[in-house]
C-alpha cells in the first residue's frame, strides 16, 4: 500500500506549485488536484514554452502519467474546454491521461454572475475574488443545492440547471445587480450560457469516474500518487485571513476530503514558499512593501496574476505565517522558489515575529484583519550575483544558504529543493 504525497502552497498562492509539480511528476504515476478550481493559475515552462493551467493538474505534459481532477475541485466547463484547446494546440491530447471525478461540482455561468454581485454588494470590503464563481459554487455544494459533473449524464440535467440558475438570478436581483450589463469575456449571460452548454460535450468525452475508488485502488497497487494543491494555506477557508480567503480547504486535510483518501494514507507533505511573499486580492499582509523595493520584487519577479493579470502585492518572507502553515499541514519538506528575483538586492529582510500593541508574538492573531501588525525584521546580506551557475544546492552563494538555513531553523522543516528560474530544469534538489 503506497501513500499520497502532497504538494501545496504555504503562503497566499502563486508560490510556484505548477512548476514544481511538473518537475516532480516523473517520480509519480498519478497527479491529482483536490480542491479549488479555475481561480488557480499554475505556470509551467520548458523548452521555451510557457503554459498556464487552471483546472487541469500540472502533470498533464507527461503523456504516460495519469492526471485526476478530484471530487473536491470545481469545474467551469467553458474554461475547461479552453484549457483542453490550448493543450491540443501544443500537441497534448488530454483525453488519454485525464480522468475526472463525477462528484466534482460544476460552476454555472450564474455562479459567476453571483460572484460579481456579491463583490459589488461588499463595496470597499470586497475580497478581490478572481470572479470565476468559486464562492457561490462551493456555497451551493455545502447548501446541498449544487450540480455535479456526473449530473451531466442524467436525463434531468437541464431541469436541475434551470432551477439553480433561476435561484441565482433571483438572488442577484435582491443584491441590486445589473444583470443585463454583466459580461463574461465580453459575452452577456445568455450568450455565455450557449458556449457553456456546448462545452459540456467536451467534458462528456473524458473518462468520468468515481475517483475515490480509483485512487485507493492505485494506492493498494503500490502506485505513487501526488496531490497538487491550489491557492495557499493563508487562503484556507478555516485558517486563512478570513473572510479574505478562498472557499475551500487548501491544507493537507483537504486532500482527504477532496480525493477520498484516509488521513493514514498521507505520506510526505511538501510545502512551497517563495523566498519573499506575495498576495493578490484584498486582506492582511503584514510584510507588504509599499516602497521601491516592493515595486522591484513585483517587476523582477513578474508578479502579475496568472489568472487575472492583476499585479501582486509584494513583501518580505513572513515566518509567523510560514510556521503556522507548516503546523497546519504537517509539512515534512520545504521547497523555496524565486530567490533569483533578489539576486541584485543589497539586503534581504525576514519577518521573524509580529509586533502587535508593542508586544512581540509569533502567532497569527484572531484579529488578523483588524489589528495593526508591525513586522520585526531581521536583515541578511544579499548575494549580489546570478544563481545560474549553481548546479547543486551546495553551490549556492553562502549568503543565500545562510538565509535558507535560517528559514529551516525557524520552521523546523528541512529544505528539500530550491528553484532558481521559471524553467523546469532549474530546480536544485538537496
Ligand atoms: P502557482 O499558482 O503556485 O503554480 O504559481 P504561478 O504560476 O501563479 O506563479 C509563479 C510564477 O513564478 C510563474 O510565473 C512561474 O513561471 C514563476 N516561477 C516559478 N518558480 C520560479 C523561480 O524559481 N524563479 C523565478 N524567477 N520564477 C519562478
Ligand atoms: P493559485 O493556485 C493567488 C485569491 C483571490 C482572492 C481570494 C478569493 O494560482 O496559487 P476566489 O476567486 O477564490 O473567490 O478569490 O483568493 N486567490 C488566489 N490568489 N493564487 C491563487 O491560486 C488564488 N486563488 C484565489 O485573489 O483574494
Ligand atoms: Mg497561480
Coordinates of N, CA and C in Angstrom, one line a residue, residues 99-300:
X99 N -8.6 11.9 -16.0 CA -9.8 11.4 -15.6 C -10.5 12.4 -14.6
X100 N -11.8 12.4 -14.6 CA -12.5 13.5 -13.8 C -13.5 12.8 -12.8
X101 N -13.5 13.3 -11.6 CA -14.4 12.7 -10.6 C -15.9 13.2 -11.0
X102 N -16.8 12.2 -10.9 CA -18.2 12.5 -11.2 C -18.7 13.4 -10.0
X103 N -18.0 13.4 -8.9 CA -18.5 14.1 -7.7 C -18.0 15.6 -7.7
X104 N -17.1 15.9 -8.6 CA -16.7 17.3 -8.7 C -17.9 18.2 -9.0
X105 N -17.9 19.4 -8.4 CA -19.1 20.3 -8.7 C -18.8 21.2 -9.9
X106 N -19.9 21.6 -10.5 CA -19.9 22.5 -11.7 C -20.0 23.9 -11.3
X107 N -19.3 24.8 -11.9 CA -19.5 26.2 -11.8 C -20.4 26.6 -13.0
X108 N -21.6 27.2 -12.7 CA -22.5 27.6 -13.7 C -22.2 29.1 -14.1
X109 N -22.6 29.5 -15.3 CA -22.4 30.9 -15.6 C -23.1 31.8 -14.5
X110 N -24.2 31.4 -14.0 CA -24.9 32.2 -12.9 C -24.1 32.2 -11.6
X111 N -23.2 31.2 -11.4 CA -22.4 31.3 -10.2 C -21.4 32.5 -10.4
X112 N -21.0 32.7 -11.6 CA -20.0 33.8 -11.9 C -20.7 35.1 -11.8
X113 N -22.0 35.1 -12.2 CA -22.8 36.3 -12.0 C -22.9 36.7 -10.5
X114 N -23.2 35.6 -9.7 CA -23.3 35.9 -8.3 C -22.0 36.3 -7.6
X115 N -20.9 35.8 -8.1 CA -19.6 36.1 -7.6 C -19.5 37.7 -7.7
X116 N -19.8 38.1 -8.9 CA -19.7 39.6 -9.2 C -20.7 40.4 -8.4
X117 N -21.9 39.8 -8.2 CA -22.9 40.5 -7.5 C -22.5 40.6 -6.0
X118 N -22.0 39.6 -5.5 CA -21.5 39.6 -4.0 C -20.4 40.6 -3.8
X119 N -19.4 40.6 -4.8 CA -18.3 41.5 -4.6 C -18.8 43.0 -4.7
X120 N -19.7 43.2 -5.6 CA -20.2 44.6 -5.7 C -21.0 45.0 -4.4
X121 N -21.7 44.0 -3.9 CA -22.5 44.3 -2.7 C -21.6 44.6 -1.5
X122 N -20.4 44.0 -1.5 CA -19.5 44.2 -0.4 C -18.8 45.6 -0.4
X123 N -18.9 46.3 -1.6 CA -18.3 47.6 -1.7 C -16.8 47.6 -1.3
X124 N -16.4 48.5 -0.4 CA -15.0 48.6 0.0 C -14.4 47.3 0.7
X125 N -15.3 46.5 1.2 CA -14.9 45.3 1.9 C -14.7 44.1 1.0
X126 N -14.7 44.4 -0.4 CA -14.7 43.2 -1.3 C -13.4 42.4 -1.1
X127 N -13.5 41.1 -1.5 CA -12.4 40.2 -1.2 C -11.3 40.3 -2.3
X128 N -11.8 40.7 -3.5 CA -10.8 40.7 -4.6 C -10.8 39.3 -5.3
X129 N -12.0 38.7 -5.3 CA -12.2 37.4 -5.9 C -11.7 37.4 -7.4
X130 N -11.4 36.2 -7.8 CA -11.0 36.1 -9.2 C -12.2 36.1 -10.2
X131 N -13.4 36.2 -9.6 CA -14.7 36.2 -10.3 C -14.9 35.0 -11.2
X132 N -14.4 33.9 -10.8 CA -14.7 32.6 -11.5 C -15.8 31.9 -10.9
X133 N -16.5 32.4 -9.9 CA -17.7 31.7 -9.4 C -17.4 30.7 -8.3
X134 N -16.2 30.8 -7.7 CA -15.7 29.8 -6.7 C -16.6 29.9 -5.4
X135 N -16.7 31.1 -4.8 CA -17.5 31.2 -3.6 C -19.0 30.7 -3.8
X136 N -19.7 31.2 -4.8 CA -21.1 30.8 -5.0 C -21.2 29.3 -5.3
X137 N -20.2 28.7 -6.0 CA -20.4 27.3 -6.3 C -20.1 26.4 -5.1
X138 N -19.1 26.8 -4.3 CA -18.9 26.0 -3.0 C -20.0 26.2 -2.1
X139 N -20.6 27.4 -2.1 CA -21.8 27.7 -1.3 C -22.9 26.7 -1.6
X140 N -23.2 26.5 -2.9 CA -24.2 25.5 -3.3 C -23.9 24.1 -2.9
X141 N -22.6 23.8 -3.0 CA -22.1 22.4 -2.6 C -22.5 22.2 -1.2
X142 N -22.2 23.2 -0.3 CA -22.4 23.0 1.1 C -23.9 23.1 1.4
X143 N -24.6 23.9 0.7 CA -26.1 24.0 0.9 C -26.8 22.9 0.3
X144 N -26.1 21.9 -0.4 CA -26.7 20.7 -0.9 C -27.6 21.1 -2.1
X145 N -27.3 22.1 -2.8 CA -28.1 22.5 -4.0 C -27.2 22.5 -5.3
X146 N -26.0 22.1 -5.2 CA -25.1 22.1 -6.3 C -25.3 21.1 -7.4
X147 N -24.7 21.3 -8.5 CA -24.8 20.3 -9.6 C -23.4 19.7 -9.8
X148 N -23.3 18.4 -9.9 CA -22.0 17.7 -10.1 C -21.8 17.2 -11.5
X149 N -20.5 17.0 -11.8 CA -20.1 16.5 -13.1 C -21.0 15.3 -13.6
X150 N -21.2 14.4 -12.7 CA -21.9 13.2 -13.0 C -23.4 13.5 -13.4
X151 N -23.9 14.6 -13.0 CA -25.3 15.0 -13.3 C -25.4 15.3 -14.8
X152 N -24.3 15.6 -15.5 CA -24.5 16.0 -16.9 C -24.9 14.7 -17.8
X153 N -24.7 13.6 -17.2 CA -25.1 12.3 -17.9 C -26.5 12.0 -17.6
X154 N -27.2 12.7 -16.7 CA -28.6 12.3 -16.3 C -29.6 13.0 -17.2
X155 N -30.8 12.4 -17.3 CA -31.9 12.9 -18.1 C -32.4 14.3 -17.6
X156 N -32.3 14.5 -16.3 CA -33.0 15.7 -15.7 C -32.0 16.8 -15.5
X157 N -30.8 16.7 -16.2 CA -29.8 17.8 -16.0 C -30.3 19.2 -16.3
X158 N -30.9 19.3 -17.4 CA -31.4 20.7 -17.9 C -32.4 21.3 -16.8
X159 N -33.2 20.4 -16.3 CA -34.2 20.8 -15.3 C -33.5 21.4 -14.0
X160 N -32.5 20.6 -13.6 CA -31.7 21.0 -12.4 C -31.0 22.3 -12.7
X161 N -30.4 22.4 -13.9 CA -29.7 23.6 -14.2 C -30.6 24.8 -14.2
X162 N -31.8 24.7 -14.8 CA -32.7 25.9 -14.9 C -33.1 26.3 -13.5
X163 N -33.4 25.3 -12.7 CA -33.9 25.7 -11.3 C -32.8 26.4 -10.5
X164 N -31.6 25.9 -10.6 CA -30.5 26.6 -9.9 C -30.2 28.0 -10.5
X165 N -30.2 28.0 -11.8 CA -30.0 29.3 -12.4 C -31.0 30.4 -12.0
X166 N -32.3 29.9 -12.0 CA -33.4 30.8 -11.5 C -33.1 31.3 -10.1
X167 N -32.7 30.4 -9.2 CA -32.4 30.9 -7.9 C -31.3 31.9 -7.8
X168 N -30.3 31.7 -8.6 CA -29.1 32.6 -8.7 C -29.6 34.0 -9.2
X169 N -30.4 34.0 -10.2 CA -30.9 35.3 -10.8 C -31.7 36.1 -9.8
X170 N -32.6 35.3 -9.1 CA -33.4 36.0 -8.0 C -32.5 36.6 -7.0
X171 N -31.4 35.9 -6.6 CA -30.5 36.4 -5.6 C -29.7 37.6 -6.1
X172 N -29.3 37.5 -7.3 CA -28.6 38.7 -7.9 C -29.5 39.9 -7.9
X173 N -30.7 39.7 -8.2 CA -31.7 40.8 -8.2 C -31.8 41.5 -6.8
X174 N -31.9 40.6 -5.8 CA -32.0 41.2 -4.4 C -30.8 42.0 -4.1
X175 N -29.7 41.7 -4.7 CA -28.4 42.4 -4.4 C -28.3 43.7 -5.3
X176 N -29.4 44.0 -6.1 CA -29.5 45.1 -7.0 C -28.4 45.1 -8.0
X177 N -28.1 43.9 -8.5 CA -27.0 43.8 -9.5 C -27.6 43.9 -10.9
X178 N -26.9 44.6 -11.8 CA -27.4 44.9 -13.1 C -27.0 43.7 -14.0
X179 N -28.0 42.8 -14.1 CA -27.7 41.5 -14.8 C -27.5 41.7 -16.3
X180 N -28.3 42.7 -16.8 CA -28.1 43.0 -18.3 C -26.8 43.5 -18.7
X181 N -26.2 44.2 -17.7 CA -24.8 44.8 -18.1 C -23.7 43.8 -17.8
X182 N -24.0 42.7 -17.1 CA -23.0 41.7 -16.7 C -22.4 41.0 -18.0
X183 N -21.1 40.9 -18.0 CA -20.3 40.3 -19.1 C -19.3 39.3 -18.6
X184 N -19.2 38.2 -19.3 CA -18.1 37.2 -19.2 C -17.4 37.2 -20.5
X185 N -16.1 37.5 -20.5 CA -15.4 37.6 -21.8 C -16.2 38.3 -22.9
X186 N -16.7 39.5 -22.6 CA -17.5 40.3 -23.5 C -18.8 39.7 -23.9
X187 N -19.2 38.6 -23.3 CA -20.5 38.0 -23.6 C -21.5 38.2 -22.5
X188 N -22.8 38.4 -22.9 CA -23.9 38.5 -22.0 C -24.0 37.2 -21.3
X189 N -24.8 37.1 -20.2 CA -25.0 35.9 -19.5 C -25.6 34.8 -20.5
X190 N -26.6 35.2 -21.3 CA -27.3 34.3 -22.2 C -26.3 33.8 -23.3
X191 N -25.5 34.7 -23.8 CA -24.5 34.3 -24.8 C -23.5 33.3 -24.2
X192 N -23.0 33.6 -23.0 CA -22.0 32.8 -22.4 C -22.6 31.4 -22.1
X193 N -23.9 31.4 -21.7 CA -24.6 30.1 -21.4 C -24.6 29.2 -22.6
X194 N -24.7 29.7 -23.8 CA -24.7 28.9 -25.0 C -23.3 28.2 -25.1
X195 N -22.3 29.0 -24.9 CA -20.9 28.5 -25.0 C -20.7 27.4 -23.9
X196 N -21.2 27.7 -22.7 CA -21.0 26.8 -21.6 C -21.7 25.5 -21.9
X197 N -22.9 25.5 -22.4 CA -23.6 24.3 -22.7 C -22.9 23.5 -23.8
X198 N -22.4 24.2 -24.8 CA -21.6 23.5 -25.8 C -20.4 22.8 -25.2
X199 N -19.8 23.4 -24.2 CA -18.6 22.9 -23.6 C -18.8 21.6 -22.9
X200 N -20.1 21.3 -22.5 CA -20.4 20.1 -21.8 C -20.0 18.9 -22.7
X201 N -20.2 19.1 -24.0 CA -19.8 18.0 -24.9 C -18.4 17.6 -24.8
X202 N -17.5 18.6 -24.5 CA -16.1 18.3 -24.4 C -15.9 17.5 -23.1
X203 N -16.6 18.0 -22.0 CA -16.4 17.3 -20.7 C -16.9 15.8 -20.8
X204 N -18.0 15.6 -21.6 CA -18.5 14.2 -21.7 C -17.5 13.3 -22.4
X205 N -16.6 13.8 -23.1 CA -15.6 13.0 -23.9 C -14.6 12.4 -22.9
X206 N -14.5 13.0 -21.7 CA -13.5 12.5 -20.8 C -14.0 11.3 -19.9
X207 N -13.1 10.6 -19.4 CA -13.5 9.5 -18.5 C -14.0 10.0 -17.2
X208 N -15.3 9.9 -16.9 CA -15.8 10.5 -15.7 C -16.0 9.3 -14.7
X209 N -15.3 9.4 -13.6 CA -15.2 8.2 -12.7 C -15.5 8.5 -11.3
X210 N -15.6 7.4 -10.5 CA -15.6 7.6 -9.0 C -14.2 7.6 -8.6
X211 N -13.6 8.8 -8.5 CA -12.1 8.8 -8.4 C -11.7 8.3 -7.0
X212 N -12.5 8.4 -6.0 CA -12.1 7.9 -4.7 C -11.7 6.4 -4.8
X213 N -12.5 5.6 -5.5 CA -12.2 4.2 -5.6 C -11.0 4.0 -6.5
X214 N -10.9 4.8 -7.5 CA -9.8 4.7 -8.5 C -8.4 5.0 -7.7
X215 N -8.4 6.1 -7.0 CA -7.2 6.5 -6.3 C -6.8 5.4 -5.2
X216 N -7.8 5.0 -4.5 CA -7.5 4.0 -3.4 C -7.0 2.7 -4.0
X217 N -7.5 2.3 -5.2 CA -7.0 1.1 -5.9 C -5.6 1.3 -6.3
X218 N -5.3 2.5 -6.8 CA -3.9 2.8 -7.2 C -3.0 2.7 -6.0
X219 N -3.4 3.2 -4.9 CA -2.5 3.1 -3.7 C -2.3 1.6 -3.3
X220 N -3.4 0.8 -3.4 CA -3.2 -0.6 -3.0 C -2.4 -1.4 -4.0
X221 N -2.3 -0.9 -5.2 CA -1.4 -1.5 -6.2 C 0.0 -1.0 -6.1
X222 N 0.3 -0.1 -5.1 CA 1.6 0.4 -4.9 C 2.0 1.6 -5.8
X223 N 1.0 2.2 -6.5 CA 1.3 3.3 -7.4 C 1.5 4.5 -6.6
X224 N 2.3 5.4 -7.2 CA 2.7 6.6 -6.4 C 1.8 7.8 -6.9
X225 N 1.1 8.4 -5.9 CA 0.2 9.5 -6.1 C 0.6 10.8 -5.5
X226 N 0.6 11.8 -6.3 CA 0.9 13.2 -5.8 C -0.3 14.1 -5.9
X227 N -0.7 14.6 -4.7 CA -1.8 15.6 -4.7 C -1.3 17.0 -4.9
X228 N -1.9 17.7 -5.8 CA -1.4 19.1 -6.2 C -2.4 20.1 -5.6
X229 N -1.9 20.9 -4.7 CA -2.7 21.9 -4.1 C -2.9 23.1 -5.0
X230 N -4.0 23.9 -4.7 CA -4.2 25.2 -5.4 C -4.3 26.2 -4.3
X231 N -4.2 27.5 -4.7 CA -4.2 28.6 -3.7 C -3.0 28.3 -2.7
X232 N -3.3 28.8 -1.4 CA -2.2 28.6 -0.4 C -2.8 28.5 1.0
X233 N -2.0 28.1 1.9 CA -2.6 27.9 3.3 C -3.2 29.1 3.9
X234 N -2.6 30.3 3.6 CA -3.2 31.5 4.2 C -4.5 32.0 3.5
X235 N -4.9 31.2 2.5 CA -6.2 31.5 1.8 C -7.2 30.4 2.2
X236 N -6.8 29.5 3.1 CA -7.7 28.4 3.5 C -9.0 29.0 4.2
X237 N -10.1 28.3 3.9 CA -11.4 28.7 4.4 C -11.4 28.8 5.9
X238 N -10.7 27.9 6.6 CA -10.8 27.9 8.1 C -9.7 28.7 8.7
X239 N -8.5 28.5 8.2 CA -7.3 29.1 8.9 C -6.7 30.3 8.2
X240 N -7.2 30.7 7.0 CA -6.6 31.8 6.3 C -7.1 33.1 6.9
X241 N -6.8 34.2 6.3 CA -7.2 35.5 6.9 C -8.7 35.8 6.5
X242 N -9.5 35.0 7.2 CA -11.0 35.1 6.9 C -11.5 36.5 7.2
X243 N -12.4 37.0 6.4 CA -13.0 36.5 5.2 C -12.3 36.6 3.9
X244 N -11.0 37.1 4.0 CA -10.2 37.4 2.8 C -9.5 36.1 2.4
X245 N -10.3 35.1 2.0 CA -9.8 33.7 1.7 C -10.5 33.2 0.5
X246 N -10.2 32.0 0.1 CA -11.0 31.3 -0.9 C -12.0 30.4 -0.2
X247 N -12.8 29.7 -0.9 CA -13.9 28.9 -0.2 C -13.6 27.4 -0.1
X248 N -12.3 27.0 -0.1 CA -12.0 25.6 0.0 C -10.9 25.3 1.1
X249 N -10.8 24.1 1.4 CA -9.8 23.7 2.3 C -8.5 23.5 1.6
X250 N -7.6 24.4 1.7 CA -6.4 24.4 0.8 C -5.2 23.6 1.5
X251 N -5.5 23.1 2.7 CA -4.4 22.5 3.5 C -4.4 20.9 3.3
X252 N -3.5 20.3 4.0 CA -3.4 18.8 3.8 C -4.7 18.1 4.1
X253 N -5.5 18.6 5.1 CA -6.8 18.0 5.5 C -7.7 17.9 4.2
X254 N -7.6 18.9 3.3 CA -8.4 19.0 2.1 C -8.1 17.9 1.2
X255 N -6.9 17.3 1.3 CA -6.6 16.1 0.4 C -7.5 14.9 0.7
X256 N -7.7 14.7 2.0 CA -8.6 13.6 2.4 C -10.0 13.7 1.9
X257 N -10.6 14.9 2.1 CA -12.0 15.1 1.7 C -12.0 15.3 0.2
X258 N -11.0 15.9 -0.4 CA -11.0 16.3 -1.8 C -10.7 15.1 -2.8
X259 N -10.1 14.0 -2.2 CA -9.8 12.9 -3.0 C -10.4 11.6 -2.5
X260 N -10.9 11.6 -1.2 CA -11.4 10.4 -0.7 C -10.3 9.4 -0.2
X261 N -9.3 10.0 0.4 CA -8.3 9.1 1.0 C -8.2 9.3 2.5
X262 N -7.9 8.3 3.2 CA -7.8 8.4 4.7 C -6.6 9.2 5.1
X263 N -6.7 9.8 6.3 CA -5.5 10.6 6.9 C -4.3 9.7 7.0
X264 N -4.5 8.4 7.3 CA -3.4 7.5 7.4 C -2.7 7.2 6.1
X265 N -3.4 7.6 5.0 CA -2.8 7.4 3.6 C -2.0 8.5 3.1
X266 N -1.8 9.6 4.0 CA -1.0 10.7 3.6 C 0.5 10.4 3.9
X267 N 1.3 10.7 2.9 CA 2.8 10.4 3.1 C 3.5 11.7 3.3
X268 N 4.4 12.0 2.4 CA 5.2 13.3 2.6 C 4.3 14.5 2.3
X269 N 4.6 15.6 3.0 CA 3.9 16.8 2.7 C 4.9 17.9 2.3
X270 N 5.0 18.2 1.0 CA 5.9 19.2 0.5 C 5.3 20.5 0.4
X271 N 5.8 21.5 1.2 CA 5.2 22.8 1.2 C 6.1 23.8 0.5
X272 N 5.5 24.6 -0.4 CA 6.3 25.6 -1.2 C 6.1 27.0 -0.6
X273 N 7.3 27.7 -0.6 CA 7.2 29.1 -0.2 C 8.1 29.8 -1.2
X274 N 7.7 31.0 -1.5 CA 8.7 31.9 -2.3 C 9.7 32.4 -1.3
X275 N 10.8 32.8 -1.7 CA 11.9 33.4 -0.9 C 11.4 34.7 -0.3
X276 N 10.4 35.3 -0.9 CA 9.7 36.5 -0.3 C 8.3 36.2 -0.2
X277 N 7.4 37.2 -0.4 CA 6.0 36.9 -0.2 C 5.1 37.7 -1.1
X278 N 4.0 37.2 -1.6 CA 3.1 37.9 -2.4 C 1.7 37.6 -2.0
X279 N 0.8 38.5 -2.4 CA -0.6 38.3 -2.2 C -1.4 39.1 -3.3
X280 N -2.4 38.4 -3.9 CA -3.2 39.1 -4.9 C -4.6 39.2 -4.3
X281 N -5.3 40.3 -4.4 CA -6.6 40.5 -3.8 C -6.4 41.2 -2.5
X282 N -7.6 41.4 -1.8 CA -7.6 42.2 -0.5 C -7.2 41.3 0.7
X283 N -7.0 41.9 1.8 CA -6.7 41.2 3.1 C -5.4 41.5 3.7
X284 N -5.2 41.1 4.9 CA -4.0 41.5 5.6 C -2.7 40.9 5.0
X285 N -1.6 41.6 5.1 CA -0.3 41.2 4.6 C 0.7 42.0 5.4
X286 N 1.1 41.5 6.5 CA 1.9 42.2 7.5 C 3.3 42.7 6.9
X287 N 3.9 41.9 6.0 CA 5.2 42.3 5.5 C 5.2 43.0 4.2
X288 N 4.0 43.5 3.8 CA 3.8 44.1 2.5 C 4.7 45.4 2.4
X289 N 5.4 45.6 1.2 CA 6.2 46.7 1.0 C 5.5 47.7 0.0
X290 N 5.4 48.9 0.4 CA 4.7 49.9 -0.4 C 5.8 50.8 -1.1
X291 N 7.0 50.4 -1.0 CA 8.1 51.3 -1.5 C 8.8 50.8 -2.8
X292 N 9.9 51.3 -3.1 CA 10.6 50.9 -4.3 C 11.0 49.5 -4.3
X293 N 11.3 48.9 -3.1 CA 11.7 47.5 -3.0 C 10.5 46.6 -3.4
X294 N 9.4 47.0 -2.9 CA 8.1 46.2 -3.2 C 7.9 46.2 -4.7
X295 N 8.1 47.4 -5.3 CA 7.9 47.5 -6.8 C 9.0 46.7 -7.5
X296 N 10.2 46.7 -7.0 CA 11.3 45.9 -7.6 C 10.9 44.4 -7.6
X297 N 10.4 43.9 -6.4 CA 10.0 42.5 -6.3 C 9.0 42.2 -7.4
X298 N 8.0 43.1 -7.5 CA 6.9 42.9 -8.4 C 7.4 42.8 -9.9
X299 N 8.3 43.8 -10.2 CA 8.8 43.8 -11.6 C 9.8 42.7 -11.9
X300 N 10.8 42.5 -11.0 CA 11.8 41.4 -11.3 C 11.2 40.0 -11.2

